[in-house]
Amino acid sequence: MTEHIISCDLHDYIEVACMHNYRVELVLKGGEVIEGKALDVLTSPEKREFLVIDNGGQKQQVELTELHKMIALTPNASFNEVEFKARSQGG
């Protein structure tokens, strides 16, 4: 089975968003849009990674490989918009 992961530089944007608790808008590959405050990244026992966001007092986990775009809504954030593309591990 080939694992799909995001590149390290894209992962860095997620870590920055969590570190500074940026409010973000996430656009998923299926077109769904989720808004919330970036809190943390969790890794499951199966090595799947999830971004934990707080959207109105409820925590939600979004698998990183489902991300199409992340838009920073926090004023003066260190980035505006990031597009995600999955890559095969080792490739």
Short mmCIF file of N, CA and C in Angstrom, two decimals:
data_model
loop_
_atom_site.label_atom_id
_atom_site.label_comp_id
_atom_site.label_asym_id
_atom_site.label_seq_id
_atom_site.Cartn_x
_atom_site.Cartn_y
_atom_site.Cartn_z
N MET A 1 0.84 -1.19 0.00
CA MET A 1 0.00 0.00 0.00
C MET A 1 0.88 1.24 0.00
N THR A 2 0.59 2.17 -0.87
CA THR A 2 1.35 3.41 -0.95
C THR A 2 0.70 4.45 -0.04
N GLU A 3 1.49 5.03 0.84
CA GLU A 3 0.99 6.08 1.72
C GLU A 3 1.07 7.40 0.98
N HIS A 4 0.07 8.21 1.15
CA HIS A 4 0.10 9.55 0.59
C HIS A 4 0.30 10.53 1.73
N ILE A 5 1.28 11.38 1.59
CA ILE A 5 1.59 12.36 2.62
C ILE A 5 1.75 13.71 1.94
N ILE A 6 1.70 14.75 2.73
CA ILE A 6 1.95 16.07 2.15
C ILE A 6 3.43 16.38 2.30
N SER A 7 3.92 17.27 1.48
CA SER A 7 5.34 17.61 1.51
C SER A 7 5.68 18.35 2.81
N CYS A 8 6.94 18.32 3.17
CA CYS A 8 7.41 18.95 4.41
C CYS A 8 7.15 20.45 4.42
N ASP A 9 7.34 21.12 3.29
CA ASP A 9 7.13 22.57 3.28
C ASP A 9 5.66 22.91 3.50
N LEU A 10 4.75 22.10 2.99
CA LEU A 10 3.33 22.34 3.23
C LEU A 10 2.98 22.02 4.68
N HIS A 11 3.60 21.00 5.23
CA HIS A 11 3.39 20.64 6.63
C HIS A 11 3.81 21.80 7.53
N ASP A 12 4.86 22.51 7.14
CA ASP A 12 5.34 23.66 7.92
C ASP A 12 4.26 24.74 8.06
N TYR A 13 3.50 24.98 7.00
CA TYR A 13 2.43 25.97 7.06
C TYR A 13 1.38 25.57 8.10
N ILE A 14 1.07 24.30 8.15
CA ILE A 14 0.10 23.81 9.12
C ILE A 14 0.63 24.01 10.54
N GLU A 15 1.91 23.70 10.74
CA GLU A 15 2.52 23.86 12.06
C GLU A 15 2.52 25.34 12.48
N VAL A 16 2.82 26.23 11.56
CA VAL A 16 2.80 27.68 11.86
C VAL A 16 1.38 28.10 12.24
N ALA A 17 0.40 27.64 11.49
CA ALA A 17 -1.00 27.99 11.79
C ALA A 17 -1.39 27.52 13.19
N CYS A 18 -0.94 26.33 13.57
CA CYS A 18 -1.24 25.80 14.91
C CYS A 18 -0.48 26.57 15.99
N MET A 19 0.78 26.84 15.75
CA MET A 19 1.62 27.51 16.73
C MET A 19 1.05 28.90 17.08
N HIS A 20 0.50 29.58 16.08
CA HIS A 20 -0.02 30.93 16.29
C HIS A 20 -1.55 30.96 16.42
N ASN A 21 -2.16 29.77 16.44
CA ASN A 21 -3.63 29.66 16.53
C ASN A 21 -4.35 30.52 15.50
N TYR A 22 -3.86 30.47 14.27
CA TYR A 22 -4.50 31.22 13.19
C TYR A 22 -5.93 30.72 12.97
N ARG A 23 -6.82 31.65 12.63
CA ARG A 23 -8.12 31.26 12.11
C ARG A 23 -7.89 30.95 10.63
N VAL A 24 -8.39 29.81 10.20
CA VAL A 24 -8.16 29.38 8.82
C VAL A 24 -9.47 28.94 8.18
N GLU A 25 -9.48 29.03 6.88
CA GLU A 25 -10.55 28.44 6.07
C GLU A 25 -9.91 27.28 5.33
N LEU A 26 -10.46 26.10 5.50
CA LEU A 26 -9.95 24.91 4.83
C LEU A 26 -10.90 24.54 3.70
N VAL A 27 -10.35 24.35 2.52
CA VAL A 27 -11.13 23.86 1.39
C VAL A 27 -10.66 22.43 1.15
N LEU A 28 -11.59 21.49 1.28
CA LEU A 28 -11.24 20.08 1.11
C LEU A 28 -11.34 19.67 -0.35
N LYS A 29 -10.73 18.56 -0.68
CA LYS A 29 -10.72 18.09 -2.07
C LYS A 29 -12.12 17.88 -2.61
N GLY A 30 -13.06 17.52 -1.75
CA GLY A 30 -14.45 17.31 -2.18
C GLY A 30 -15.25 18.59 -2.30
N GLY A 31 -14.62 19.75 -1.98
CA GLY A 31 -15.30 21.03 -2.11
C GLY A 31 -15.85 21.58 -0.80
N GLU A 32 -15.89 20.76 0.25
CA GLU A 32 -16.38 21.22 1.55
C GLU A 32 -15.47 22.31 2.10
N VAL A 33 -16.06 23.31 2.76
CA VAL A 33 -15.30 24.40 3.35
C VAL A 33 -15.53 24.39 4.86
N ILE A 34 -14.43 24.44 5.62
CA ILE A 34 -14.48 24.43 7.08
C ILE A 34 -13.68 25.61 7.58
N GLU A 35 -14.24 26.35 8.54
CA GLU A 35 -13.53 27.47 9.15
C GLU A 35 -13.30 27.18 10.62
N GLY A 36 -12.16 27.63 11.15
CA GLY A 36 -11.89 27.47 12.56
C GLY A 36 -10.49 27.90 12.92
N LYS A 37 -10.18 27.73 14.20
CA LYS A 37 -8.85 28.08 14.71
C LYS A 37 -7.99 26.83 14.71
N ALA A 38 -6.82 26.90 14.08
CA ALA A 38 -5.89 25.77 14.04
C ALA A 38 -5.31 25.54 15.43
N LEU A 39 -5.42 24.30 15.91
CA LEU A 39 -4.95 23.99 17.25
C LEU A 39 -3.74 23.07 17.30
N ASP A 40 -3.80 21.96 16.56
CA ASP A 40 -2.77 20.93 16.71
C ASP A 40 -2.80 19.97 15.53
N VAL A 41 -1.75 19.16 15.41
CA VAL A 41 -1.70 18.08 14.43
C VAL A 41 -1.58 16.77 15.21
N LEU A 42 -2.46 15.83 14.91
CA LEU A 42 -2.44 14.52 15.56
C LEU A 42 -2.07 13.46 14.54
N THR A 43 -1.38 12.42 15.00
CA THR A 43 -1.03 11.29 14.15
C THR A 43 -1.70 10.05 14.71
N SER A 44 -2.43 9.34 13.86
CA SER A 44 -3.12 8.12 14.29
C SER A 44 -2.12 6.96 14.34
N PRO A 45 -2.50 5.86 14.97
CA PRO A 45 -1.61 4.68 14.98
C PRO A 45 -1.29 4.18 13.56
N GLU A 46 -2.18 4.48 12.61
CA GLU A 46 -1.94 4.07 11.20
C GLU A 46 -1.10 5.08 10.45
N LYS A 47 -0.55 6.08 11.18
CA LYS A 47 0.32 7.11 10.61
C LYS A 47 -0.42 8.10 9.73
N ARG A 48 -1.74 8.24 9.92
CA ARG A 48 -2.51 9.27 9.23
C ARG A 48 -2.45 10.52 10.09
N GLU A 49 -2.32 11.69 9.45
CA GLU A 49 -2.20 12.94 10.18
C GLU A 49 -3.46 13.78 10.02
N PHE A 50 -3.85 14.42 11.13
CA PHE A 50 -5.06 15.21 11.18
C PHE A 50 -4.77 16.59 11.76
N LEU A 51 -5.35 17.62 11.16
CA LEU A 51 -5.32 18.96 11.70
C LEU A 51 -6.54 19.10 12.61
N VAL A 52 -6.31 19.51 13.85
CA VAL A 52 -7.41 19.72 14.79
C VAL A 52 -7.73 21.21 14.77
N ILE A 53 -8.98 21.52 14.49
CA ILE A 53 -9.41 22.92 14.50
C ILE A 53 -10.58 23.08 15.46
N ASP A 54 -10.69 24.28 16.00
CA ASP A 54 -11.81 24.63 16.88
C ASP A 54 -12.74 25.48 16.04
N ASN A 55 -13.91 24.94 15.74
CA ASN A 55 -14.85 25.74 14.96
C ASN A 55 -16.09 26.00 15.81
N GLY A 56 -16.02 27.11 16.53
CA GLY A 56 -17.14 27.53 17.37
C GLY A 56 -17.29 26.72 18.64
N GLY A 57 -16.18 26.33 19.24
CA GLY A 57 -16.23 25.57 20.49
C GLY A 57 -16.23 24.07 20.30
N GLN A 58 -16.36 23.60 19.08
CA GLN A 58 -16.30 22.17 18.79
C GLN A 58 -15.00 21.87 18.06
N LYS A 59 -14.31 20.84 18.54
CA LYS A 59 -13.07 20.44 17.87
C LYS A 59 -13.40 19.47 16.75
N GLN A 60 -12.71 19.70 15.64
CA GLN A 60 -12.92 18.87 14.46
C GLN A 60 -11.57 18.44 13.93
N GLN A 61 -11.47 17.20 13.48
CA GLN A 61 -10.23 16.69 12.90
C GLN A 61 -10.40 16.58 11.39
N VAL A 62 -9.41 17.11 10.67
CA VAL A 62 -9.43 17.07 9.21
C VAL A 62 -8.15 16.38 8.76
N GLU A 63 -8.30 15.29 8.03
CA GLU A 63 -7.12 14.56 7.56
C GLU A 63 -6.33 15.44 6.58
N LEU A 64 -5.03 15.52 6.79
CA LEU A 64 -4.19 16.41 5.98
C LEU A 64 -4.26 16.08 4.50
N THR A 65 -4.38 14.80 4.16
CA THR A 65 -4.43 14.43 2.75
C THR A 65 -5.74 14.84 2.08
N GLU A 66 -6.73 15.28 2.87
CA GLU A 66 -8.00 15.75 2.31
C GLU A 66 -7.98 17.24 2.00
N LEU A 67 -6.91 17.93 2.43
CA LEU A 67 -6.83 19.37 2.21
C LEU A 67 -6.52 19.70 0.76
N HIS A 68 -7.26 20.65 0.23
CA HIS A 68 -6.96 21.19 -1.09
C HIS A 68 -6.32 22.57 -0.95
N LYS A 69 -6.86 23.35 0.02
CA LYS A 69 -6.36 24.71 0.19
C LYS A 69 -6.57 25.15 1.64
N MET A 70 -5.63 25.93 2.16
CA MET A 70 -5.78 26.54 3.48
C MET A 70 -5.57 28.04 3.32
N ILE A 71 -6.54 28.82 3.78
CA ILE A 71 -6.49 30.28 3.68
C ILE A 71 -6.43 30.84 5.09
N ALA A 72 -5.44 31.67 5.36
CA ALA A 72 -5.31 32.29 6.69
C ALA A 72 -6.29 33.45 6.78
N LEU A 73 -7.15 33.43 7.80
CA LEU A 73 -8.12 34.50 8.02
C LEU A 73 -7.63 35.49 9.08
N THR A 74 -6.62 35.11 9.83
CA THR A 74 -6.05 35.96 10.86
C THR A 74 -5.30 37.12 10.20
N PRO A 75 -5.58 38.36 10.62
CA PRO A 75 -4.85 39.50 10.03
C PRO A 75 -3.35 39.38 10.30
N ASN A 76 -2.56 39.80 9.33
CA ASN A 76 -1.09 39.81 9.42
C ASN A 76 -0.48 38.43 9.61
N ALA A 77 -1.16 37.38 9.16
CA ALA A 77 -0.60 36.03 9.23
C ALA A 77 0.63 35.96 8.33
N SER A 78 1.51 35.01 8.60
CA SER A 78 2.75 34.91 7.82
C SER A 78 2.54 34.29 6.44
N PHE A 79 1.32 33.85 6.14
CA PHE A 79 0.98 33.37 4.79
C PHE A 79 -0.48 33.73 4.54
N ASN A 80 -0.86 33.75 3.28
CA ASN A 80 -2.25 34.05 2.91
C ASN A 80 -3.02 32.81 2.52
N GLU A 81 -2.45 32.07 1.57
CA GLU A 81 -3.14 30.91 1.02
C GLU A 81 -2.12 29.87 0.60
N VAL A 82 -2.44 28.61 0.91
CA VAL A 82 -1.54 27.51 0.57
C VAL A 82 -2.36 26.42 -0.13
N GLU A 83 -1.84 25.93 -1.26
CA GLU A 83 -2.49 24.82 -1.96
C GLU A 83 -1.75 23.53 -1.65
N PHE A 84 -2.51 22.46 -1.40
CA PHE A 84 -1.91 21.18 -1.03
C PHE A 84 -2.02 20.19 -2.16
N LYS A 85 -0.94 19.46 -2.33
CA LYS A 85 -0.91 18.38 -3.30
C LYS A 85 -0.28 17.18 -2.61
N ALA A 86 -0.98 16.07 -2.61
CA ALA A 86 -0.43 14.85 -1.98
C ALA A 86 0.68 14.31 -2.87
N ARG A 87 1.62 13.65 -2.23
CA ARG A 87 2.69 13.00 -3.01
C ARG A 87 2.86 11.60 -2.43
N SER A 88 3.34 10.70 -3.21
CA SER A 88 3.60 9.35 -2.72
C SER A 88 4.85 9.37 -1.87
N GLN A 89 4.85 8.58 -0.80
CA GLN A 89 6.02 8.54 0.08
C GLN A 89 7.20 8.02 -0.71
N GLY A 90 8.32 8.70 -0.53
CA GLY A 90 9.54 8.30 -1.24
C GLY A 90 9.60 8.82 -2.65
N GLY A 91 8.59 9.62 -3.05
CA GLY A 91 8.56 10.07 -4.43
C GLY A 91 8.45 11.50 -4.61
#
